[in-house]
Amino acid sequence: FFSSYHEVKLESVTVNVTIQDFVADVVSELFFRNTQQVPKETMFVFPVDSDTVVHTFYATMGDTRIEAMLWEKEEAQQLCKATSGMENLGYLQNEWDLWGPVFACFLGTLPPNSEVTISLCYVQELPVQPDGAAQFCWPRELFPWIDYIRWHSSEEETESENLHFSICLNSAHGVSHIAINSSHTPLQYTTPDQTSAVVSLKWPPWMQNDLNLLVYYRGCHRLSAVVERRDPKAPPSSLLGNPVVMVTLMPSIPEVEPSPGHLGEFLFLMDCSLFQDAQVPLEEVFRGNFPRWSCPAGGVRGKLLHVARCSAKLPHLSSAHPSICLQNTLLFLLKSLPLGCYFNIYNFGATFKPFYLQSVEYTQESMDNAVGRISSICPDLGGCDLLGLLKFIYSTPLLHGRARQLFIFIQRKISNEEEAVMAEVYRYRDKHRCFCFPTNRCDSFNLSQAMALETKGECVCIHSKMDMTSEAVKCLQKALQPLASGISLHWELPPGLEVSMIREAPEMIFQGHKSSIYAQIHGQTQDPEAGEGAVTLQYHVGSQSFDCTLRFSLSPSADNRLPVHRMAMMHLLWKLAWEGTSRTEKDIWHNAVKSSLSLGVLSPFTSVVAVRMKQRDAWHHDSLPPDSSMFFSPSCNLVPCQLLWLRSFRPVWFKSTKFWMVQKCQFFLEILGRKTTDTEALTQLSATCKGKEKLLSWAFSKLVALQKANGSWALTTALASALGLIKADVELQRPSEDVQPTVWATVLALVWLHQYKWKVSWSEMLETKACRWLQDQAEVPLDKCLEAANSLLGCFVEPTVFRI
């Protein structure tokens, strides 16, 4: 992207993409022109993420070339101090409307009608869609402008002359088909076994869309392996001097009932500023006489007005004070957890405080204790030490076989620690998942969404018209889905070859997700004829065990661009940084820096420096010493160029289109709502509906507060009141003495919840817990209980409610 995008026109693009299973190697050339009659200062900005390595960048303007180079970090910092114009990057960092890490290079002033050619090369690990497709995206801003009106008015569709976008696909599984949101040539296979294919774009995607390419491979494979040959120029002892294999794990995870030992660890992180309004203790919310559902005489109008008057005195728990809403949400989350899991609650502000020193098992006692302590969370409008809290959580070991999942409710900005927070999240991204719930006033929406995406969780912005409880419970449903745990890999290689792991297999993989590991193959085979290896994936889903084996070639075709080596190098360098490698460990540190420089892979040990030079001097740069300072000739100077962390408050990155569409639709609905006819009948009807909605909300909260940790209810006066009944009537209608009071109460509560399921969709998890408890009870006449419950509650719920 150009900072002066509308004035500096992108006229033509040449892009060559090579996709090997789930890694993409991109080589691009972008041709820009300043169409204005005045000079324009230009800056090239390209968003990156944790799975992208930008290894080559240079810009050519006339006889001048600006090239990005990697230098040892301390030397680069010294060079940057002497570079004029660094304030341009500072301005970009704080004022631009992007957020997150970007590669940025200030190109200087572009004269009128002048041209600049950008060469950009990067490698990227591709995400996987739920249907197994590898997904590749290209930003819409980096396509030339197309006259779509002229295109559609023409009789025939012709190829764009200023777009050359070719894609080469390779996979040992075989390429099945593709899906592209753009006009393209037919998929053409280049090998008889259909393991390679090519396709080209004819036109860019329509208007404001990014290019979205989905690649489907043959078969339903849980394992994929890409082996890349060594660089013949590199010493055998280095990473480049050995073959590297990238193995993508996509375990098949069936729907099974997890055993208590495989249930997860759920951590709820609550921003104390959300409790700054009204402090309403839950015991006060649920105490006192509850209004009866039966209404006095006076016709339908009188009954509705009675409901409205009664409910007008009750707090509406889904839209009242944020503190009530958050307390209510936390209550429903706690009640929805399964027996046998582990949980903890942290409230954070200037400091953080856990409910328990370490996560505790979910039992009736621990649940009651936690519910009782929710109202003790005090508002804290000081700092926001999310970074300290995350470091504390990550420092505690994972409970064996249990997935760690964080639910983060946040409203405040995390000062200027976003980059440090994301570094911590990235470090442990294979060990946990984040579900984030920023409010509509939250300055950390971008950070919340980045945390969710990095850990393959979910981010939901809570605004005034959304039900926080509903959104949080939906995410909890996803968090409770089965997962693959106990993951291990076993290698089978010819004698003389060994494997050294660069990026280890994760401890668990969630449903619908994948994970890529990298390994170095070293040694000398004793059998020159042995050209294959094998890897076996073993894992557990609940109490079931699974395994699958993949055989792969050890003699792949040569790839001089080494995309897999670059990705492996990135993970190796971060691993060394996390292990605390420093200058004191000279050999390790020196090899890491040397490898980083040789492959152009940015690391914690290196930084980017751009050099402006004349074209005739460009060829000299290969001979510059990469690990020492240098004196530049008069024809060379330094250019501001860095990997920046942008701090925009606008949530425009990380694919937040859906969030903005929700807000826009809600805005128009509110406008339409204001234009309704203001008649007395409609006003009374509206007040009545709102009153009944408040009454329902209160009843649901009351009922949920009374549910036991195992999913049952006790037959009490409070339960009868929540159902709009009298306890004596409830006891009288019990089908028989053989039906235990707890069973009868649970059936009643279950039927009542199911009756209003259309109104409160998040009751599904509470119903499921109740059904499981009922199924565990011996010889319960569910048909008779259901008939009696329908009669007492005046409804008709079918037997399918019991999920039998």
XYZ file of N, CA, C and O in Angstrom, residues 580-639:
240
model
N 16.491 -17.592 25.342
C 17.415 -16.659 25.965
C 18.801 -16.659 25.376
O 19.765 -16.266 26.044
N 18.925 -17.078 24.126
C 20.237 -17.077 23.475
C 20.762 -15.643 23.358
O 20.053 -14.747 22.935
N 22.003 -15.410 23.719
C 22.571 -14.060 23.682
C 24.009 -14.121 23.188
O 24.517 -15.165 22.781
N 24.651 -12.972 23.228
C 26.039 -12.895 22.762
C 26.965 -13.779 23.595
O 28.031 -14.175 23.138
N 26.576 -14.069 24.833
C 27.438 -14.891 25.677
C 27.554 -16.318 25.138
O 28.552 -16.989 25.354
N 26.499 -16.764 24.445
C 26.549 -18.078 23.806
C 26.980 -17.851 22.356
O 26.171 -17.900 21.440
N 28.244 -17.593 22.170
C 28.751 -17.040 20.916
C 28.450 -17.902 19.691
O 28.018 -17.390 18.664
N 28.688 -19.190 19.803
C 28.499 -20.041 18.630
C 27.044 -20.054 18.168
O 26.751 -19.869 16.989
N 26.142 -20.266 19.135
C 24.718 -20.328 18.792
C 24.255 -18.985 18.244
O 23.579 -18.896 17.214
N 24.646 -17.916 18.948
C 24.202 -16.579 18.548
C 24.763 -16.219 17.176
O 24.046 -15.702 16.315
N 26.038 -16.488 16.945
C 26.665 -16.144 15.674
C 26.020 -16.909 14.520
O 25.737 -16.339 13.460
N 25.750 -18.209 14.711
C 25.123 -19.004 13.656
C 23.704 -18.523 13.366
O 23.259 -18.527 12.211
N 22.985 -18.098 14.422
C 21.622 -17.606 14.230
C 21.619 -16.334 13.398
O 20.821 -16.179 12.475
N 22.525 -15.419 13.731
C 22.611 -14.160 12.981
C 23.022 -14.434 11.534
O 22.451 -13.885 10.590
N 23.995 -15.295 11.354
C 24.484 -15.591 10.008
C 23.383 -16.228 9.159
O 23.206 -15.881 7.985
N 22.620 -17.148 9.746
C 21.534 -17.782 9.019
C 20.439 -16.787 8.686
O 19.868 -16.807 7.591
N 20.136 -15.904 9.627
C 19.119 -14.880 9.401
C 19.498 -13.989 8.228
O 18.680 -13.696 7.353
N 20.750 -13.590 8.186
C 21.215 -12.709 7.106
C 21.262 -13.433 5.769
O 20.920 -12.866 4.724
N 21.667 -14.699 5.772
C 21.829 -15.420 4.512
C 20.495 -15.666 3.815
O 20.423 -15.674 2.580
N 19.425 -15.864 4.586
C 18.123 -16.132 3.989
C 17.218 -14.907 3.952
O 16.099 -14.980 3.443
N 17.687 -13.798 4.509
C 16.847 -12.606 4.541
C 15.665 -12.733 5.475
O 14.630 -12.091 5.272
N 15.796 -13.558 6.511
C 14.700 -13.790 7.456
C 14.886 -12.903 8.678
O 15.842 -13.071 9.439
N 13.980 -11.965 8.844
C 14.038 -11.069 9.993
C 13.852 -11.857 11.273
O 13.050 -12.787 11.336
N 14.602 -11.498 12.308
C 14.571 -12.248 13.559
C 14.771 -11.295 14.729
O 15.045 -10.106 14.537
N 14.646 -11.786 15.961
C 14.942 -10.935 17.118
C 16.389 -10.480 17.159
O 16.728 -9.578 17.938
N 17.260 -11.095 16.349
C 18.679 -10.747 16.363
C 19.062 -9.748 15.271
O 20.186 -9.266 15.240
N 18.129 -9.464 14.351
C 18.459 -8.614 13.200
C 17.391 -7.553 12.990
O 16.277 -7.650 13.505
N 17.749 -6.540 12.206
C 16.820 -5.471 11.845
C 17.010 -5.116 10.377
O 18.041 -5.437 9.779
N 16.004 -4.423 9.835
C 16.036 -4.030 8.435
C 16.678 -2.657 8.293
O 16.391 -1.743 9.059
N 17.552 -2.522 7.307
C 18.134 -1.230 6.926
C 18.026 -1.126 5.414
O 18.354 -2.067 4.693
N 17.536 -0.001 4.916
C 17.429 0.193 3.469
C 18.528 1.146 3.006
O 18.860 2.126 3.689
N 19.088 0.849 1.837
C 20.186 1.636 1.281
C 19.774 2.182 -0.079
O 19.234 1.441 -0.919
N 19.997 3.487 -0.278
C 19.754 4.099 -1.577
C 21.087 4.176 -2.320
O 22.086 4.652 -1.779
N 21.092 3.664 -3.553
C 22.330 3.658 -4.320
C 22.014 3.830 -5.803
O 20.862 3.662 -6.235
N 23.022 4.176 -6.553
C 22.879 4.256 -7.997
C 22.833 2.841 -8.570
O 23.434 1.926 -8.026
N 22.127 2.692 -9.667
C 21.990 1.374 -10.270
C 23.344 0.739 -10.573
O 23.537 -0.453 -10.436
N 24.304 1.580 -10.970
C 25.623 1.025 -11.316
C 26.348 0.479 -10.096
O 27.274 -0.323 -10.219
N 25.923 0.933 -8.880
C 26.570 0.441 -7.661
C 25.824 -0.731 -7.033
O 26.289 -1.328 -6.067
N 24.626 -1.033 -7.575
C 23.775 -2.032 -6.922
C 24.437 -3.392 -6.834
O 24.259 -4.131 -5.868
N 25.220 -3.734 -7.868
C 25.796 -5.083 -7.871
C 26.828 -5.273 -6.778
O 27.159 -6.391 -6.406
N 27.333 -4.155 -6.202
C 28.350 -4.264 -5.141
C 27.768 -4.792 -3.833
O 28.512 -5.263 -2.983
N 26.413 -4.680 -3.671
C 25.864 -4.970 -2.339
C 26.075 -6.430 -1.932
O 26.118 -6.747 -0.755
N 26.251 -7.326 -2.885
C 26.456 -8.736 -2.527
C 27.776 -8.951 -1.806
O 27.937 -9.916 -1.068
N 28.709 -8.060 -2.026
C 30.029 -8.229 -1.415
C 30.157 -7.509 -0.084
O 31.197 -7.568 0.549
N 29.084 -6.806 0.364
C 29.160 -6.078 1.629
C 29.175 -7.058 2.789
O 28.433 -8.032 2.797
N 30.035 -6.827 3.782
C 30.078 -7.730 4.941
C 28.786 -7.631 5.739
O 28.427 -6.550 6.196
N 28.057 -8.731 5.917
C 26.760 -8.664 6.585
C 26.833 -8.517 8.094
O 25.836 -8.207 8.714
N 27.976 -8.779 8.686
C 28.035 -8.789 10.150
C 28.952 -7.700 10.701
O 29.495 -7.820 11.784
N 29.161 -6.637 9.949
C 30.004 -5.556 10.451
C 29.554 -4.249 9.842
O 28.805 -4.206 8.873
N 30.005 -3.145 10.428
C 29.670 -1.830 9.900
C 30.367 -1.619 8.571
O 31.293 -2.324 8.195
N 29.893 -0.608 7.842
C 30.497 -0.322 6.546
C 30.448 1.176 6.308
O 29.656 1.894 6.904
N 31.327 1.633 5.476
C 31.320 3.031 5.059
C 30.675 3.114 3.689
O 31.071 2.393 2.767
N 29.682 3.960 3.584
C 28.973 4.089 2.322
C 29.655 5.119 1.443
O 30.113 6.158 1.910
N 29.672 4.840 0.155
C 30.231 5.780 -0.809
C 29.296 6.970 -0.948
O 28.142 6.916 -0.542
N 29.757 8.084 -1.522
C 28.893 9.252 -1.686
C 27.639 8.949 -2.491
O 26.652 9.673 -2.394
N 27.647 7.899 -3.284
C 26.462 7.580 -4.089
C 25.440 6.759 -3.324
O 24.415 6.388 -3.860
N 25.725 6.451 -2.053
C 24.818 5.649 -1.234
C 24.400 6.432 -0.002
O 25.162 7.248 0.519
N 23.181 6.225 0.493
C 22.779 6.711 1.807
C 21.679 5.819 2.367
O 21.130 4.969 1.664
N 21.395 5.983 3.650
C 20.430 5.121 4.321
C 19.019 5.674 4.188
O 18.815 6.883 4.145
N 18.060 4.785 4.171
C 16.657 5.130 3.981
C 15.854 4.564 5.150
O 16.089 3.421 5.557
